[in-house]
Amino acid sequence: MKTITKQELINDFIRIGLEKGDVVIVHTSLKKIGYVCGGAQTVIEALIDVVGLEGTIMMPTQSWKNLDPETGVHWDVDESEWDKIRANWPAYDKNITPTNTMGAVAEMFRRWPGSVRSNHPARSVCAWGKYATYLTENHSLSNIFGEGSPIARLYELDAKVLLIGVGYDKNTSIHLADVRADYPGKHDCIEHSAIIENGIRVWKAYSTLFVDGEDFEDIGLEFEKNSNVNIGKIGEAESRLMSQVELVDYSVSWIEQNRR
């Protein structure tokens, strides 16, 4: 098995089009990259070396198990136990709460020196660099992916999206298109999460846009046919770098034309 070094990752990031000063949201599978000498730490260090202090890196650090069992996130628990989860699930603490299936890189990134994590109890993001505070502040319960959210602020900053060994089903930026597009069946839903409110742990209900991402892969495939997407290898992982603005704008159009 080939050992992949930090310098090799730096070369791959530059080759695919990442540049100093970039604002980029990164979705990554460490396993797909291959045997990285230093693991997640090396991947993060390589990203930081490429974008530099004037750049900004953001990653999803979602803890979606902090949602109501009725949504299916606690599939391994009998329904008779759901009330126990509602009463006892730990309240979100951005300094402690681990990620859920976000991968080893995102899990390390949330604890990286200088990184800033948003306050959403189930759909948080974490950012490092010049715009870290701007991207993560005021991430409200109901406004997960809409205007003023971290994803919308990336759009304002003309950010890039980097998919490392993962597909468009992991491409969080398309959720901003969900918010902006008009389509049949668009509706809000009520979600619940454990949070600290006035110093007390509460099981909080909040309204937010219902999204499921079932068509994100279809959107991505069509986007690649009609837009400029840089495709290359990061280590052993097939990867894609694209403009977030172009992706979101295209996705809005696709959703309005195709989602039923």
PDB file of C-alpha atoms in Angstrom:
ATOM      1  CA  MET A   1       0.000   0.000   0.000  1.00  0.00           C
ATOM      2  CA  LYS A   2       1.350   3.400  -0.989  1.00  0.00           C
ATOM      3  CA  THR A   3       2.075   5.861   1.825  1.00  0.00           C
ATOM      4  CA  ILE A   4       0.786   9.375   1.045  1.00  0.00           C
ATOM      5  CA  THR A   5       2.722  12.292   2.515  1.00  0.00           C
ATOM      6  CA  LYS A   6       1.697  15.817   3.377  1.00  0.00           C
ATOM      7  CA  GLN A   7       3.671  17.234   0.460  1.00  0.00           C
ATOM      8  CA  GLU A   8       1.937  14.879  -1.935  1.00  0.00           C
ATOM      9  CA  LEU A   9      -1.431  16.040  -0.626  1.00  0.00           C
ATOM     10  CA  ILE A  10      -0.371  19.672  -1.016  1.00  0.00           C
ATOM     11  CA  ASN A  11       0.607  18.959  -4.617  1.00  0.00           C
ATOM     12  CA  ASP A  12      -2.742  17.254  -5.259  1.00  0.00           C
ATOM     13  CA  PHE A  13      -4.723  20.134  -3.745  1.00  0.00           C
ATOM     14  CA  ILE A  14      -2.878  22.642  -5.930  1.00  0.00           C
ATOM     15  CA  ARG A  15      -3.241  20.439  -8.998  1.00  0.00           C
ATOM     16  CA  ILE A  16      -7.015  20.225  -8.614  1.00  0.00           C
ATOM     17  CA  GLY A  17      -7.231  24.030  -8.351  1.00  0.00           C
ATOM     18  CA  LEU A  18      -7.153  24.988  -4.673  1.00  0.00           C
ATOM     19  CA  GLU A  19      -5.297  28.277  -4.186  1.00  0.00           C
ATOM     20  CA  LYS A  20      -3.924  30.511  -1.462  1.00  0.00           C
ATOM     21  CA  GLY A  21      -6.653  32.756  -0.055  1.00  0.00           C
ATOM     22  CA  ASP A  22      -9.499  30.437  -1.097  1.00  0.00           C
ATOM     23  CA  VAL A  23     -12.636  30.035   0.980  1.00  0.00           C
ATOM     24  CA  VAL A  24     -13.576  26.359   0.694  1.00  0.00           C
ATOM     25  CA  ILE A  25     -16.011  23.898   2.238  1.00  0.00           C
ATOM     26  CA  VAL A  26     -14.461  20.439   2.388  1.00  0.00           C
ATOM     27  CA  HIS A  27     -16.219  17.071   2.526  1.00  0.00           C
ATOM     28  CA  THR A  28     -13.804  14.186   2.852  1.00  0.00           C
ATOM     29  CA  SER A  29     -13.400  10.442   3.309  1.00  0.00           C
ATOM     30  CA  LEU A  30      -9.998   9.728   4.850  1.00  0.00           C
ATOM     31  CA  LYS A  31     -10.328   6.053   3.979  1.00  0.00           C
ATOM     32  CA  LYS A  32     -10.745   6.839   0.283  1.00  0.00           C
ATOM     33  CA  ILE A  33      -7.579   8.988   0.262  1.00  0.00           C
ATOM     34  CA  GLY A  34      -5.544   5.939   1.208  1.00  0.00           C
ATOM     35  CA  TYR A  35      -2.810   5.448   3.776  1.00  0.00           C
ATOM     36  CA  VAL A  36      -1.972   9.018   4.768  1.00  0.00           C
ATOM     37  CA  CYS A  37       1.191   9.378   6.819  1.00  0.00           C
ATOM     38  CA  GLY A  38      -0.256  11.125   9.878  1.00  0.00           C
ATOM     39  CA  GLY A  39      -3.915  10.542   9.021  1.00  0.00           C
ATOM     40  CA  ALA A  40      -6.484  13.289   9.538  1.00  0.00           C
ATOM     41  CA  GLN A  41      -3.918  15.641  11.041  1.00  0.00           C
ATOM     42  CA  THR A  42      -1.857  15.574   7.853  1.00  0.00           C
ATOM     43  CA  VAL A  43      -4.895  16.236   5.652  1.00  0.00           C
ATOM     44  CA  ILE A  44      -5.842  19.310   7.694  1.00  0.00           C
ATOM     45  CA  GLU A  45      -2.263  20.611   7.792  1.00  0.00           C
ATOM     46  CA  ALA A  46      -1.997  20.239   4.007  1.00  0.00           C
ATOM     47  CA  LEU A  47      -5.271  22.140   3.459  1.00  0.00           C
ATOM     48  CA  ILE A  48      -4.113  24.942   5.758  1.00  0.00           C
ATOM     49  CA  ASP A  49      -0.732  25.156   4.032  1.00  0.00           C
ATOM     50  CA  VAL A  50      -2.431  25.585   0.653  1.00  0.00           C
ATOM     51  CA  VAL A  51      -5.086  28.211   1.514  1.00  0.00           C
ATOM     52  CA  GLY A  52      -2.887  30.045   4.021  1.00  0.00           C
ATOM     53  CA  LEU A  53      -3.826  32.503   6.759  1.00  0.00           C
ATOM     54  CA  GLU A  54      -5.831  34.618   4.299  1.00  0.00           C
ATOM     55  CA  GLY A  55      -7.920  31.606   3.333  1.00  0.00           C
ATOM     56  CA  THR A  56     -10.766  29.866   5.144  1.00  0.00           C
ATOM     57  CA  ILE A  57     -11.675  26.198   5.488  1.00  0.00           C
ATOM     58  CA  MET A  58     -15.123  25.004   6.550  1.00  0.00           C
ATOM     59  CA  MET A  59     -16.362  21.468   7.224  1.00  0.00           C
ATOM     60  CA  PRO A  60     -19.743  20.100   8.306  1.00  0.00           C
ATOM     61  CA  THR A  61     -19.546  18.857  11.918  1.00  0.00           C
ATOM     62  CA  GLN A  62     -23.112  17.654  12.237  1.00  0.00           C
ATOM     63  CA  SER A  63     -24.323  15.819  15.328  1.00  0.00           C
ATOM     64  CA  TRP A  64     -27.616  14.700  13.792  1.00  0.00           C
ATOM     65  CA  LYS A  65     -28.226  12.027  16.418  1.00  0.00           C
ATOM     66  CA  ASN A  66     -29.383  15.009  18.503  1.00  0.00           C
ATOM     67  CA  LEU A  67     -32.733  14.845  16.713  1.00  0.00           C
ATOM     68  CA  ASP A  68     -36.009  13.214  17.659  1.00  0.00           C
ATOM     69  CA  PRO A  69     -36.046   9.399  17.404  1.00  0.00           C
ATOM     70  CA  GLU A  70     -39.216   9.734  15.327  1.00  0.00           C
ATOM     71  CA  THR A  71     -37.042  10.959  12.420  1.00  0.00           C
ATOM     72  CA  GLY A  72     -35.267   7.597  12.286  1.00  0.00           C
ATOM     73  CA  VAL A  73     -31.843   8.672  13.557  1.00  0.00           C
ATOM     74  CA  HIS A  74     -32.032   6.186  16.459  1.00  0.00           C
ATOM     75  CA  TRP A  75     -33.013   3.211  14.308  1.00  0.00           C
ATOM     76  CA  ASP A  76     -31.390   0.715  16.695  1.00  0.00           C
ATOM     77  CA  VAL A  77     -33.670   1.678  19.625  1.00  0.00           C
ATOM     78  CA  ASP A  78     -37.178   0.338  20.186  1.00  0.00           C
ATOM     79  CA  GLU A  79     -39.984   2.898  20.028  1.00  0.00           C
ATOM     80  CA  SER A  80     -40.804   2.151  23.652  1.00  0.00           C
ATOM     81  CA  GLU A  81     -37.428   3.740  24.546  1.00  0.00           C
ATOM     82  CA  TRP A  82     -37.874   6.983  22.585  1.00  0.00           C
ATOM     83  CA  ASP A  83     -39.106   9.043  25.512  1.00  0.00           C
ATOM     84  CA  LYS A  84     -36.020   8.008  27.479  1.00  0.00           C
ATOM     85  CA  ILE A  85     -33.823   9.419  24.690  1.00  0.00           C
ATOM     86  CA  ARG A  86     -35.828  12.642  24.596  1.00  0.00           C
ATOM     87  CA  ALA A  87     -35.352  13.058  28.335  1.00  0.00           C
ATOM     88  CA  ASN A  88     -31.684  12.102  28.535  1.00  0.00           C
ATOM     89  CA  TRP A  89     -29.818  12.872  25.301  1.00  0.00           C
ATOM     90  CA  PRO A  90     -26.937  15.249  26.213  1.00  0.00           C
ATOM     91  CA  ALA A  91     -27.478  18.888  25.326  1.00  0.00           C
ATOM     92  CA  TYR A  92     -25.340  20.181  22.499  1.00  0.00           C
ATOM     93  CA  ASP A  93     -22.015  21.676  23.552  1.00  0.00           C
ATOM     94  CA  LYS A  94     -19.941  22.872  20.604  1.00  0.00           C
ATOM     95  CA  ASN A  95     -16.748  22.215  22.540  1.00  0.00           C
ATOM     96  CA  ILE A  96     -17.602  18.625  23.427  1.00  0.00           C
ATOM     97  CA  THR A  97     -20.350  17.134  21.260  1.00  0.00           C
ATOM     98  CA  PRO A  98     -18.826  14.716  18.723  1.00  0.00           C
ATOM     99  CA  THR A  99     -19.736  14.575  15.060  1.00  0.00           C
ATOM    100  CA  ASN A 100     -21.914  11.778  13.669  1.00  0.00           C
ATOM    101  CA  THR A 101     -20.584  10.018  10.537  1.00  0.00           C
ATOM    102  CA  MET A 102     -18.795  13.153   9.335  1.00  0.00           C
ATOM    103  CA  GLY A 103     -15.502  11.288   9.129  1.00  0.00           C
ATOM    104  CA  ALA A 104     -12.181  11.366  10.944  1.00  0.00           C
ATOM    105  CA  VAL A 105     -11.013  14.598   9.301  1.00  0.00           C
ATOM    106  CA  ALA A 106     -14.089  16.597  10.340  1.00  0.00           C
ATOM    107  CA  GLU A 107     -13.975  15.107  13.836  1.00  0.00           C
ATOM    108  CA  MET A 108     -10.371  16.281  14.274  1.00  0.00           C
ATOM    109  CA  PHE A 109     -11.073  19.611  12.562  1.00  0.00           C
ATOM    110  CA  ARG A 110     -13.743  20.577  15.143  1.00  0.00           C
ATOM    111  CA  ARG A 111     -11.011  20.465  17.816  1.00  0.00           C
ATOM    112  CA  TRP A 112      -8.289  22.085  15.715  1.00  0.00           C
ATOM    113  CA  PRO A 113      -6.555  25.121  17.278  1.00  0.00           C
ATOM    114  CA  GLY A 114      -8.222  28.266  15.982  1.00  0.00           C
ATOM    115  CA  SER A 115     -11.291  26.497  14.608  1.00  0.00           C
ATOM    116  CA  VAL A 116     -14.740  27.910  15.399  1.00  0.00           C
ATOM    117  CA  ARG A 117     -17.885  25.770  15.563  1.00  0.00           C
ATOM    118  CA  SER A 118     -21.421  27.014  15.046  1.00  0.00           C
ATOM    119  CA  ASN A 119     -24.177  26.661  17.617  1.00  0.00           C
ATOM    120  CA  HIS A 120     -26.673  24.479  15.770  1.00  0.00           C
ATOM    121  CA  PRO A 121     -27.264  21.367  17.928  1.00  0.00           C
ATOM    122  CA  ALA A 122     -27.701  18.946  15.017  1.00  0.00           C
ATOM    123  CA  ARG A 123     -26.359  20.654  11.849  1.00  0.00           C
ATOM    124  CA  SER A 124     -23.265  22.534  12.997  1.00  0.00           C
ATOM    125  CA  VAL A 125     -20.307  23.518  10.842  1.00  0.00           C
ATOM    126  CA  CYS A 126     -16.760  24.324  11.864  1.00  0.00           C
ATOM    127  CA  ALA A 127     -14.435  26.834  10.209  1.00  0.00           C
ATOM    128  CA  TRP A 128     -10.802  27.903  10.436  1.00  0.00           C
ATOM    129  CA  GLY A 129      -9.150  30.976   8.960  1.00  0.00           C
ATOM    130  CA  LYS A 130      -9.940  34.551   7.987  1.00  0.00           C
ATOM    131  CA  TYR A 131     -13.735  34.257   7.871  1.00  0.00           C
ATOM    132  CA  ALA A 132     -14.202  31.530  10.493  1.00  0.00           C
ATOM    133  CA  THR A 133     -16.166  33.659  12.950  1.00  0.00           C
ATOM    134  CA  TYR A 134     -18.293  35.286  10.244  1.00  0.00           C
ATOM    135  CA  LEU A 135     -19.256  31.925   8.773  1.00  0.00           C
ATOM    136  CA  THR A 136     -20.209  30.276  12.041  1.00  0.00           C
ATOM    137  CA  GLU A 137     -21.857  33.002  14.130  1.00  0.00           C
ATOM    138  CA  ASN A 138     -25.635  33.188  14.664  1.00  0.00           C
ATOM    139  CA  HIS A 139     -26.438  29.748  13.250  1.00  0.00           C
ATOM    140  CA  SER A 140     -30.039  29.665  14.427  1.00  0.00           C
ATOM    141  CA  LEU A 141     -32.154  26.595  15.091  1.00  0.00           C
ATOM    142  CA  SER A 142     -34.660  27.161  12.286  1.00  0.00           C
ATOM    143  CA  ASN A 143     -32.319  28.631   9.701  1.00  0.00           C
ATOM    144  CA  ILE A 144     -30.096  25.633   9.055  1.00  0.00           C
ATOM    145  CA  PHE A 145     -29.232  26.175   5.398  1.00  0.00           C
ATOM    146  CA  GLY A 146     -31.067  29.369   4.401  1.00  0.00           C
ATOM    147  CA  GLU A 147     -30.161  33.023   3.941  1.00  0.00           C
ATOM    148  CA  GLY A 148     -27.753  34.143   6.638  1.00  0.00           C
ATOM    149  CA  SER A 149     -26.711  30.570   7.439  1.00  0.00           C
ATOM    150  CA  PRO A 150     -23.098  29.381   7.132  1.00  0.00           C
ATOM    151  CA  ILE A 151     -23.849  27.884   3.713  1.00  0.00           C
ATOM    152  CA  ALA A 152     -25.351  31.149   2.438  1.00  0.00           C
ATOM    153  CA  ARG A 153     -22.375  33.098   3.770  1.00  0.00           C
ATOM    154  CA  LEU A 154     -20.063  30.833   1.804  1.00  0.00           C
ATOM    155  CA  TYR A 155     -22.052  31.841  -1.281  1.00  0.00           C
ATOM    156  CA  GLU A 156     -21.517  35.532  -0.438  1.00  0.00           C
ATOM    157  CA  LEU A 157     -17.769  34.884  -0.204  1.00  0.00           C
ATOM    158  CA  ASP A 158     -17.661  33.151  -3.622  1.00  0.00           C
ATOM    159  CA  ALA A 159     -16.427  29.953  -2.001  1.00  0.00           C
ATOM    160  CA  LYS A 160     -15.323  26.675  -3.522  1.00  0.00           C
ATOM    161  CA  VAL A 161     -16.592  23.181  -2.731  1.00  0.00           C
ATOM    162  CA  LEU A 162     -14.107  20.313  -2.447  1.00  0.00           C
ATOM    163  CA  LEU A 163     -15.388  16.734  -2.429  1.00  0.00           C
ATOM    164  CA  ILE A 164     -12.636  14.261  -1.506  1.00  0.00           C
ATOM    165  CA  GLY A 165     -13.707  10.678  -2.092  1.00  0.00           C
ATOM    166  CA  VAL A 166     -17.400  11.443  -1.518  1.00  0.00           C
ATOM    167  CA  GLY A 167     -20.351  12.072  -3.829  1.00  0.00           C
ATOM    168  CA  TYR A 168     -22.850  14.864  -4.303  1.00  0.00           C
ATOM    169  CA  ASP A 169     -25.113  13.256  -1.694  1.00  0.00           C
ATOM    170  CA  LYS A 170     -22.650  14.724   0.832  1.00  0.00           C
ATOM    171  CA  ASN A 171     -22.594  18.151  -0.850  1.00  0.00           C
ATOM    172  CA  THR A 172     -24.200  20.337   1.833  1.00  0.00           C
ATOM    173  CA  SER A 173     -24.215  23.441  -0.373  1.00  0.00           C
ATOM    174  CA  ILE A 174     -27.097  22.046  -2.437  1.00  0.00           C
ATOM    175  CA  HIS A 175     -29.294  22.535   0.634  1.00  0.00           C
ATOM    176  CA  LEU A 176     -29.085  26.287   0.014  1.00  0.00           C
ATOM    177  CA  ALA A 177     -30.687  25.630  -3.365  1.00  0.00           C
ATOM    178  CA  ASP A 178     -33.475  23.738  -1.557  1.00  0.00           C
ATOM    179  CA  VAL A 179     -34.228  26.937   0.316  1.00  0.00           C
ATOM    180  CA  ARG A 180     -34.070  29.224  -2.714  1.00  0.00           C
ATOM    181  CA  ALA A 181     -35.980  27.042  -5.180  1.00  0.00           C
ATOM    182  CA  ASP A 182     -39.746  26.818  -5.572  1.00  0.00           C
ATOM    183  CA  TYR A 183     -41.004  23.267  -6.053  1.00  0.00           C
ATOM    184  CA  PRO A 184     -44.104  21.144  -5.361  1.00  0.00           C
ATOM    185  CA  GLY A 185     -44.306  19.771  -1.852  1.00  0.00           C
ATOM    186  CA  LYS A 186     -41.890  22.263  -0.327  1.00  0.00           C
ATOM    187  CA  HIS A 187     -42.766  22.480   3.352  1.00  0.00           C
ATOM    188  CA  ASP A 188     -41.473  23.017   6.855  1.00  0.00           C
ATOM    189  CA  CYS A 189     -41.272  20.384   9.553  1.00  0.00           C
ATOM    190  CA  ILE A 190     -40.834  20.374  13.323  1.00  0.00           C
ATOM    191  CA  GLU A 191     -37.548  19.021  14.645  1.00  0.00           C
ATOM    192  CA  HIS A 192     -36.342  18.591  18.222  1.00  0.00           C
ATOM    193  CA  SER A 193     -32.881  18.737  19.796  1.00  0.00           C
ATOM    194  CA  ALA A 194     -31.394  18.829  23.276  1.00  0.00           C
ATOM    195  CA  ILE A 195     -29.929  22.267  24.033  1.00  0.00           C
ATOM    196  CA  ILE A 196     -29.019  24.443  26.981  1.00  0.00           C
ATOM    197  CA  GLU A 197     -31.541  27.264  27.415  1.00  0.00           C
ATOM    198  CA  ASN A 198     -31.188  29.723  30.310  1.00  0.00           C
ATOM    199  CA  GLY A 199     -28.727  27.332  31.904  1.00  0.00           C
ATOM    200  CA  ILE A 200     -31.087  24.347  31.768  1.00  0.00           C
ATOM    201  CA  ARG A 201     -31.080  21.316  29.464  1.00  0.00           C
ATOM    202  CA  VAL A 202     -34.306  21.299  27.413  1.00  0.00           C
ATOM    203  CA  TRP A 203     -35.716  19.208  24.562  1.00  0.00           C
ATOM    204  CA  LYS A 204     -36.356  22.050  22.135  1.00  0.00           C
ATOM    205  CA  ALA A 205     -38.864  22.049  19.263  1.00  0.00           C
ATOM    206  CA  TYR A 206     -38.138  24.200  16.216  1.00  0.00           C
ATOM    207  CA  SER A 207     -39.517  24.617  12.713  1.00  0.00           C
ATOM    208  CA  THR A 208     -37.226  24.256   9.697  1.00  0.00           C
ATOM    209  CA  LEU A 209     -37.396  23.436   5.985  1.00  0.00           C
ATOM    210  CA  PHE A 210     -37.846  19.733   5.305  1.00  0.00           C
ATOM    211  CA  VAL A 211     -35.110  18.453   2.990  1.00  0.00           C
ATOM    212  CA  ASP A 212     -33.849  14.953   2.287  1.00  0.00           C
ATOM    213  CA  GLY A 213     -31.262  15.216  -0.515  1.00  0.00           C
ATOM    214  CA  GLU A 214     -32.559  12.213  -2.460  1.00  0.00           C
ATOM    215  CA  ASP A 215     -31.867  13.878  -5.815  1.00  0.00           C
ATOM    216  CA  PHE A 216     -28.486  15.446  -4.990  1.00  0.00           C
ATOM    217  CA  GLU A 217     -26.546  12.821  -6.974  1.00  0.00           C
ATOM    218  CA  ASP A 218     -28.737  13.467 -10.026  1.00  0.00           C
ATOM    219  CA  ILE A 219     -28.175  17.211  -9.637  1.00  0.00           C
ATOM    220  CA  GLY A 220     -24.421  16.703  -9.404  1.00  0.00           C
ATOM    221  CA  LEU A 221     -24.207  14.539 -12.502  1.00  0.00           C
ATOM    222  CA  GLU A 222     -26.113  17.101 -14.569  1.00  0.00           C
ATOM    223  CA  PHE A 223     -24.110  19.963 -13.060  1.00  0.00           C
ATOM    224  CA  GLU A 224     -20.880  18.348 -14.254  1.00  0.00           C
ATOM    225  CA  LYS A 225     -22.236  18.137 -17.805  1.00  0.00           C
ATOM    226  CA  ASN A 226     -23.025  21.838 -17.858  1.00  0.00           C
ATOM    227  CA  SER A 227     -20.385  23.470 -15.641  1.00  0.00           C
ATOM    228  CA  ASN A 228     -16.683  23.615 -14.929  1.00  0.00           C
ATOM    229  CA  VAL A 229     -15.804  21.002 -12.310  1.00  0.00           C
ATOM    230  CA  ASN A 230     -12.148  20.130 -11.712  1.00  0.00           C
ATOM    231  CA  ILE A 231     -11.864  16.357 -11.292  1.00  0.00           C
ATOM    232  CA  GLY A 232      -8.682  14.738 -10.037  1.00  0.00           C
ATOM    233  CA  LYS A 233      -7.109  12.588  -7.358  1.00  0.00           C
ATOM    234  CA  ILE A 234      -6.368  13.618  -3.786  1.00  0.00           C
ATOM    235  CA  GLY A 235      -4.174  10.727  -2.789  1.00  0.00           C
ATOM    236  CA  GLU A 236      -6.142   7.758  -4.083  1.00  0.00           C
ATOM    237  CA  ALA A 237      -9.535   9.481  -3.769  1.00  0.00           C
ATOM    238  CA  GLU A 238     -11.446  10.708  -6.820  1.00  0.00           C
ATOM    239  CA  SER A 239     -12.145  14.317  -5.955  1.00  0.00           C
ATOM    240  CA  ARG A 240     -13.992  17.341  -7.302  1.00  0.00           C
ATOM    241  CA  LEU A 241     -13.469  21.089  -6.898  1.00  0.00           C
ATOM    242  CA  MET A 242     -16.156  23.516  -8.021  1.00  0.00           C
ATOM    243  CA  SER A 243     -17.573  26.999  -7.556  1.00  0.00           C
ATOM    244  CA  GLN A 244     -20.219  27.021  -4.848  1.00  0.00           C
ATOM    245  CA  VAL A 245     -22.051  29.910  -6.526  1.00  0.00           C
ATOM    246  CA  GLU A 246     -22.269  28.015  -9.824  1.00  0.00           C
ATOM    247  CA  LEU A 247     -23.367  24.846  -8.048  1.00  0.00           C
ATOM    248  CA  VAL A 248     -26.108  26.544  -6.032  1.00  0.00           C
ATOM    249  CA  ASP A 249     -27.429  28.579  -8.968  1.00  0.00           C
ATOM    250  CA  TYR A 250     -27.534  25.511 -11.202  1.00  0.00           C
ATOM    251  CA  SER A 251     -29.191  23.444  -8.459  1.00  0.00           C
ATOM    252  CA  VAL A 252     -31.964  26.006  -7.980  1.00  0.00           C
ATOM    253  CA  SER A 253     -32.768  25.809 -11.695  1.00  0.00           C
ATOM    254  CA  TRP A 254     -32.581  22.001 -11.759  1.00  0.00           C
ATOM    255  CA  ILE A 255     -34.821  21.606  -8.709  1.00  0.00           C
ATOM    256  CA  GLU A 256     -37.467  23.954 -10.097  1.00  0.00           C
ATOM    257  CA  GLN A 257     -37.507  22.086 -13.410  1.00  0.00           C
ATOM    258  CA  ASN A 258     -37.272  18.496 -12.181  1.00  0.00           C
ATOM    259  CA  ARG A 259     -38.364  18.032  -8.565  1.00  0.00           C
ATOM    260  CA  ARG A 260     -41.909  16.793  -8.191  1.00  0.00           C
TER     261      ARG A 260
END
